GROMACS .gro file of N, CA and C in nm:
model
  246
    1ALA      N    1  11.609 -16.439  11.553
    1ALA     CA    2  11.598 -16.584  11.602
    1ALA      C    3  11.681 -16.627  11.564
    2LEU      N    4  11.690 -16.778  11.582
    2LEU     CA    5  11.742 -16.831  11.506
    2LEU      C    6  11.704 -16.986  11.565
    3PRO      N    7  11.618 -17.047  11.459
    3PRO     CA    8  11.530 -17.144  11.435
    3PRO      C    9  11.607 -17.283  11.371
    4GLY      N   10  11.616 -17.322  11.509
    4GLY     CA   11  11.638 -17.523  11.475
    4GLY      C   12  11.814 -17.535  11.511
    5GLY      N   13  11.814 -17.342  11.601
    5GLY     CA   14  12.009 -17.305  11.631
    5GLY      C   15  12.065 -17.320  11.547
    6LYS      N   16  12.065 -17.240  11.423
    6LYS     CA   17  12.126 -17.186  11.273
    6LYS      C   18  12.143 -17.049  11.245
    7VAL      N   19  12.235 -16.942  11.239
    7VAL     CA   20  12.287 -16.883  11.205
    7VAL      C   21  12.265 -16.816  11.053
    8GLY      N   22  12.224 -16.845  10.966
    8GLY     CA   23  12.256 -16.880  10.840
    8GLY      C   24  12.195 -17.044  10.782
    9VAL      N   25  12.349 -17.062  10.767
    9VAL     CA   26  12.423 -17.157  10.781
    9VAL      C   27  12.495 -17.259  10.880
   10VAL      N   28  12.480 -17.164  10.941
   10VAL     CA   29  12.594 -17.230  11.061
   10VAL      C   30  12.539 -17.257  11.162
   11ARG      N   31  12.565 -17.442  11.169
   11ARG     CA   32  12.499 -17.470  11.318
   11ARG      C   33  12.598 -17.458  11.427
   12VAL      N   34  12.503 -17.363  11.506
   12VAL     CA   35  12.570 -17.323  11.667
   12VAL      C   36  12.483 -17.445  11.774
   13PRO      N   37  12.589 -17.448  11.817
   13PRO     CA   38  12.751 -17.408  11.850
   13PRO      C   39  12.772 -17.628  11.841
   14GLN      N   40  12.706 -17.616  11.677
   14GLN     CA   41  12.845 -17.735  11.627
   14GLN      C   42  12.937 -17.693  11.583
   15ALA      N   43  12.896 -17.605  11.479
   15ALA     CA   44  13.009 -17.512  11.367
   15ALA      C   45  13.135 -17.368  11.512
   16ILE      N   46  13.047 -17.373  11.520
   16ILE     CA   47  13.113 -17.210  11.587
   16ILE      C   48  13.001 -17.192  11.717
   17SER      N   49  13.074 -17.093  11.782
   17SER     CA   50  12.978 -17.069  11.958
   17SER      C   51  12.984 -16.879  11.932
   18VAL      N   52  12.904 -16.850  12.005
   18VAL     CA   53  12.796 -16.765  12.054
   18VAL      C   54  12.788 -16.673  12.107
   19THR      N   55  12.853 -16.589  12.143
   19THR     CA   56  12.846 -16.506  12.275
   19THR      C   57  12.828 -16.326  12.193
   20GLY      N   58  12.717 -16.265  12.375
   20GLY     CA   59  12.708 -16.111  12.362
   20GLY      C   60  12.787 -16.114  12.464
   21LEU      N   61  12.774 -15.997  12.478
   21LEU     CA   62  12.813 -15.877  12.630
   21LEU      C   63  12.723 -15.864  12.701
   22TYR      N   64  12.663 -15.790  12.818
   22TYR     CA   65  12.610 -15.788  12.914
   22TYR      C   66  12.512 -15.823  12.973
   23ALA      N   67  12.468 -15.964  12.922
   23ALA     CA   68  12.388 -16.049  12.995
   23ALA      C   69  12.270 -15.957  12.997
   24LEU      N   70  12.243 -16.007  12.812
   24LEU     CA   71  12.081 -15.903  12.706
   24LEU      C   72  11.992 -16.011  12.757
   25GLU      N   73  11.885 -16.031  12.680
   25GLU     CA   74  11.789 -16.075  12.749
   25GLU      C   75  11.775 -16.158  12.631
   26LEU      N   76  11.786 -16.066  12.573
   26LEU     CA   77  11.785 -16.132  12.405
   26LEU      C   78  11.867 -16.274  12.330
   27GLY      N   79  12.011 -16.262  12.473
   27GLY     CA   80  12.040 -16.418  12.499
   27GLY      C   81  11.985 -16.504  12.539
   28THR      N   82  11.862 -16.542  12.636
   28THR     CA   83  11.799 -16.585  12.711
   28THR      C   84  11.716 -16.675  12.599
   29VAL      N   85  11.592 -16.612  12.469
   29VAL     CA   86  11.502 -16.606  12.427
   29VAL      C   87  11.585 -16.637  12.227
   30VAL      N   88  11.674 -16.663  12.257
   30VAL     CA   89  11.722 -16.698  12.089
   30VAL      C   90  11.775 -16.874  12.091
   31GLU      N   91  11.706 -16.939  12.012
   31GLU     CA   92  11.769 -17.132  12.028
   31GLU      C   93  11.914 -17.075  11.916
   32PRO      N   94  12.012 -17.162  11.960
   32PRO     CA   95  12.042 -17.179  12.139
   32PRO      C   96  12.100 -17.046  12.207
   33PRO      N   97  11.986 -17.029  12.333
   33PRO     CA   98  12.061 -16.991  12.426
   33PRO      C   99  12.209 -16.926  12.428
   34TRP      N  100  12.183 -16.761  12.395
   34TRP     CA  101  12.373 -16.757  12.391
   34TRP      C  102  12.429 -16.764  12.521
   35ALA      N  103  12.570 -16.790  12.482
   35ALA     CA  104  12.638 -16.701  12.648
   35ALA      C  105  12.668 -16.535  12.739
   36THR      N  106  12.650 -16.543  12.744
   36THR     CA  107  12.714 -16.361  12.793
   36THR      C  108  12.834 -16.344  12.859
   37GLY      N  109  12.888 -16.283  12.893
   37GLY     CA  110  12.970 -16.192  12.993
   37GLY      C  111  12.872 -16.091  13.047
   38ARG      N  112  12.886 -16.101  13.140
   38ARG     CA  113  12.824 -15.955  13.253
   38ARG      C  114  12.946 -15.885  13.371
   39VAL      N  115  12.871 -15.721  13.296
   39VAL     CA  116  12.978 -15.635  13.296
   39VAL      C  117  12.871 -15.526  13.439
   40SER      N  118  12.936 -15.494  13.559
   40SER     CA  119  12.856 -15.364  13.625
   40SER      C  120  12.864 -15.277  13.550
   41ASN      N  121  12.776 -15.181  13.481
   41ASN     CA  122  12.764 -15.075  13.435
   41ASN      C  123  12.765 -15.014  13.522
   42HIS      N  124  12.720 -14.994  13.687
   42HIS     CA  125  12.757 -14.933  13.770
   42HIS      C  126  12.899 -14.886  13.791
   43GLU      N  127  12.981 -15.009  13.837
   43GLU     CA  128  13.163 -15.026  13.862
   43GLU      C  129  13.144 -14.930  13.677
   44MET      N  130  13.198 -15.022  13.588
   44MET     CA  131  13.191 -14.852  13.478
   44MET      C  132  13.220 -14.713  13.446
   45GLY      N  133  13.067 -14.687  13.525
   45GLY     CA  134  13.028 -14.547  13.519
   45GLY      C  135  13.124 -14.517  13.652
   46ARG      N  136  13.091 -14.574  13.734
   46ARG     CA  137  13.194 -14.537  13.815
   46ARG      C  138  13.349 -14.440  13.835
   47GLN      N  139  13.398 -14.573  13.781
   47GLN     CA  140  13.511 -14.553  13.693
   47GLN      C  141  13.568 -14.461  13.627
   48ALA      N  142  13.455 -14.406  13.490
   48ALA     CA  143  13.458 -14.320  13.433
   48ALA      C  144  13.483 -14.206  13.472
   49ALA      N  145  13.391 -14.227  13.566
   49ALA     CA  146  13.386 -14.044  13.634
   49ALA      C  147  13.483 -14.023  13.720
   50GLN      N  148  13.610 -14.177  13.761
   50GLN     CA  149  13.733 -14.045  13.900
   50GLN      C  150  13.849 -14.072  13.783
   51MET      N  151  13.821 -14.105  13.695
   51MET     CA  152  13.906 -14.079  13.566
   51MET      C  153  13.809 -13.928  13.537
   52LEU      N  154  13.789 -13.890  13.485
   52LEU     CA  155  13.722 -13.762  13.453
   52LEU      C  156  13.799 -13.709  13.514
   53SER      N  157  13.766 -13.631  13.640
   53SER     CA  158  13.749 -13.618  13.740
   53SER      C  159  13.926 -13.558  13.773
   54GLU      N  160  13.981 -13.637  13.789
   54GLU     CA  161  14.154 -13.704  13.753
   54GLU      C  162  14.137 -13.583  13.693
   55ARG      N  163  14.131 -13.653  13.554
   55ARG     CA  164  14.135 -13.552  13.450
   55ARG      C  165  14.144 -13.389  13.438
   56LEU      N  166  13.998 -13.405  13.456
   56LEU     CA  167  13.957 -13.268  13.468
   56LEU      C  168  14.037 -13.112  13.562
   57ASN      N  169  14.094 -13.237  13.669
   57ASN     CA  170  14.129 -13.159  13.812
   57ASN      C  171  14.309 -13.174  13.799
   58GLY      N  172  14.371 -13.206  13.664
   58GLY     CA  173  14.458 -13.191  13.647
   58GLY      C  174  14.553 -13.259  13.653
   59GLY      N  175  14.528 -13.350  13.762
   59GLY     CA  176  14.634 -13.527  13.705
   59GLY      C  177  14.577 -13.581  13.609
   60THR      N  178  14.664 -13.735  13.632
   60THR     CA  179  14.652 -13.799  13.522
   60THR      C  180  14.546 -13.954  13.546
   61SER      N  181  14.517 -14.024  13.475
   61SER     CA  182  14.465 -14.145  13.510
   61SER      C  183  14.558 -14.302  13.415
   62ASN      N  184  14.458 -14.351  13.443
   62ASN     CA  185  14.504 -14.461  13.347
   62ASN      C  186  14.491 -14.430  13.194
   63ASP      N  187  14.521 -14.529  13.138
   63ASP     CA  188  14.413 -14.565  12.960
   63ASP      C  189  14.278 -14.643  12.990
   64SER      N  190  14.317 -14.673  13.032
   64SER     CA  191  14.252 -14.818  13.085
   64SER      C  192  14.227 -14.909  13.187
   65VAL      N  193  14.104 -14.925  13.198
   65VAL     CA  194  14.104 -15.006  13.400
   65VAL      C  195  14.019 -15.158  13.336
   66GLY      N  196  14.056 -15.212  13.479
   66GLY     CA  197  13.972 -15.342  13.423
   66GLY      C  198  13.806 -15.384  13.503
   67VAL      N  199  13.730 -15.396  13.471
   67VAL     CA  200  13.643 -15.412  13.513
   67VAL      C  201  13.604 -15.600  13.525
   68GLU      N  202  13.511 -15.632  13.646
   68GLU     CA  203  13.557 -15.770  13.729
   68GLU      C  204  13.433 -15.807  13.565
   69THR      N  205  13.417 -15.903  13.578
   69THR     CA  206  13.342 -15.936  13.443
   69THR      C  207  13.284 -16.100  13.463
   70THR      N  208  13.154 -16.157  13.443
   70THR     CA  209  13.096 -16.312  13.454
   70THR      C  210  13.110 -16.337  13.307
   71LEU      N  211  13.102 -16.496  13.334
   71LEU     CA  212  13.063 -16.534  13.209
   71LEU      C  213  12.933 -16.639  13.209
   72CYS      N  214  12.808 -16.625  13.184
   72CYS     CA  215  12.705 -16.654  13.165
   72CYS      C  216  12.733 -16.780  13.061
   73LEU      N  217  12.806 -16.884  13.095
   73LEU     CA  218  12.745 -16.982  12.977
   73LEU      C  219  12.610 -17.069  12.965
   74ARG      N  220  12.574 -17.039  12.873
   74ARG     CA  221  12.449 -17.079  12.827
   74ARG      C  222  12.456 -17.194  12.600
   75GLY      N  223  12.423 -17.224  12.583
   75GLY     CA  224  12.402 -17.372  12.511
   75GLY      C  225  12.423 -17.244  12.374
   76SER      N  226  12.478 -17.186  12.361
   76SER     CA  227  12.566 -17.165  12.201
   76SER      C  228  12.711 -17.223  12.241
   77LEU      N  229  12.734 -17.230  12.338
   77LEU     CA  230  12.868 -17.294  12.348
   77LEU      C  231  12.895 -17.401  12.336
   78GLY      N  232  13.039 -17.410  12.263
   78GLY     CA  233  13.004 -17.597  12.225
   78GLY      C  234  13.154 -17.581  12.156
   79VAL      N  235  13.211 -17.693  12.176
   79VAL     CA  236  13.343 -17.714  12.097
   79VAL      C  237  13.315 -17.755  11.901
   80PRO      N  238  13.411 -17.682  11.812
   80PRO     CA  239  13.363 -17.684  11.689
   80PRO      C  240  13.390 -17.821  11.618
   81GLY      N  241  13.308 -17.813  11.519
   81GLY     CA  242  13.372 -17.934  11.475
   81GLY      C  243  13.381 -18.129  11.555
   82GLN      N  244  13.309 -18.104  11.650
   82GLN     CA  245  13.214 -18.306  11.745
   82GLN      C  246  13.088 -18.212  11.750
   0.00000   0.00000   0.00000
C-alpha cells in the first residue's frame, strides 16, 4: 500500500505519476488509486494464435500487432511540480 499517497519519500501524484497495465484490482486498493491501462486478454490471445497458425503453416506474419487499450484515469496521475 501507499500510505498517505507516498512511495518511499516520493509524493504521488504531486511529484510523480504512477500507472499500471491490465487494469489490475491492485490499482483500486492503494492510495492514491493507480491509473491503469485495460487490454483485452482475449484479443491478445486471438492475435497470437493467428500469428502462430500462420507461421506453422509456412506463412509469414507481422512481428507485432496493435491491440486496443483503454486508459483508466485515477488519482495517481498529476502534473509534477504543481
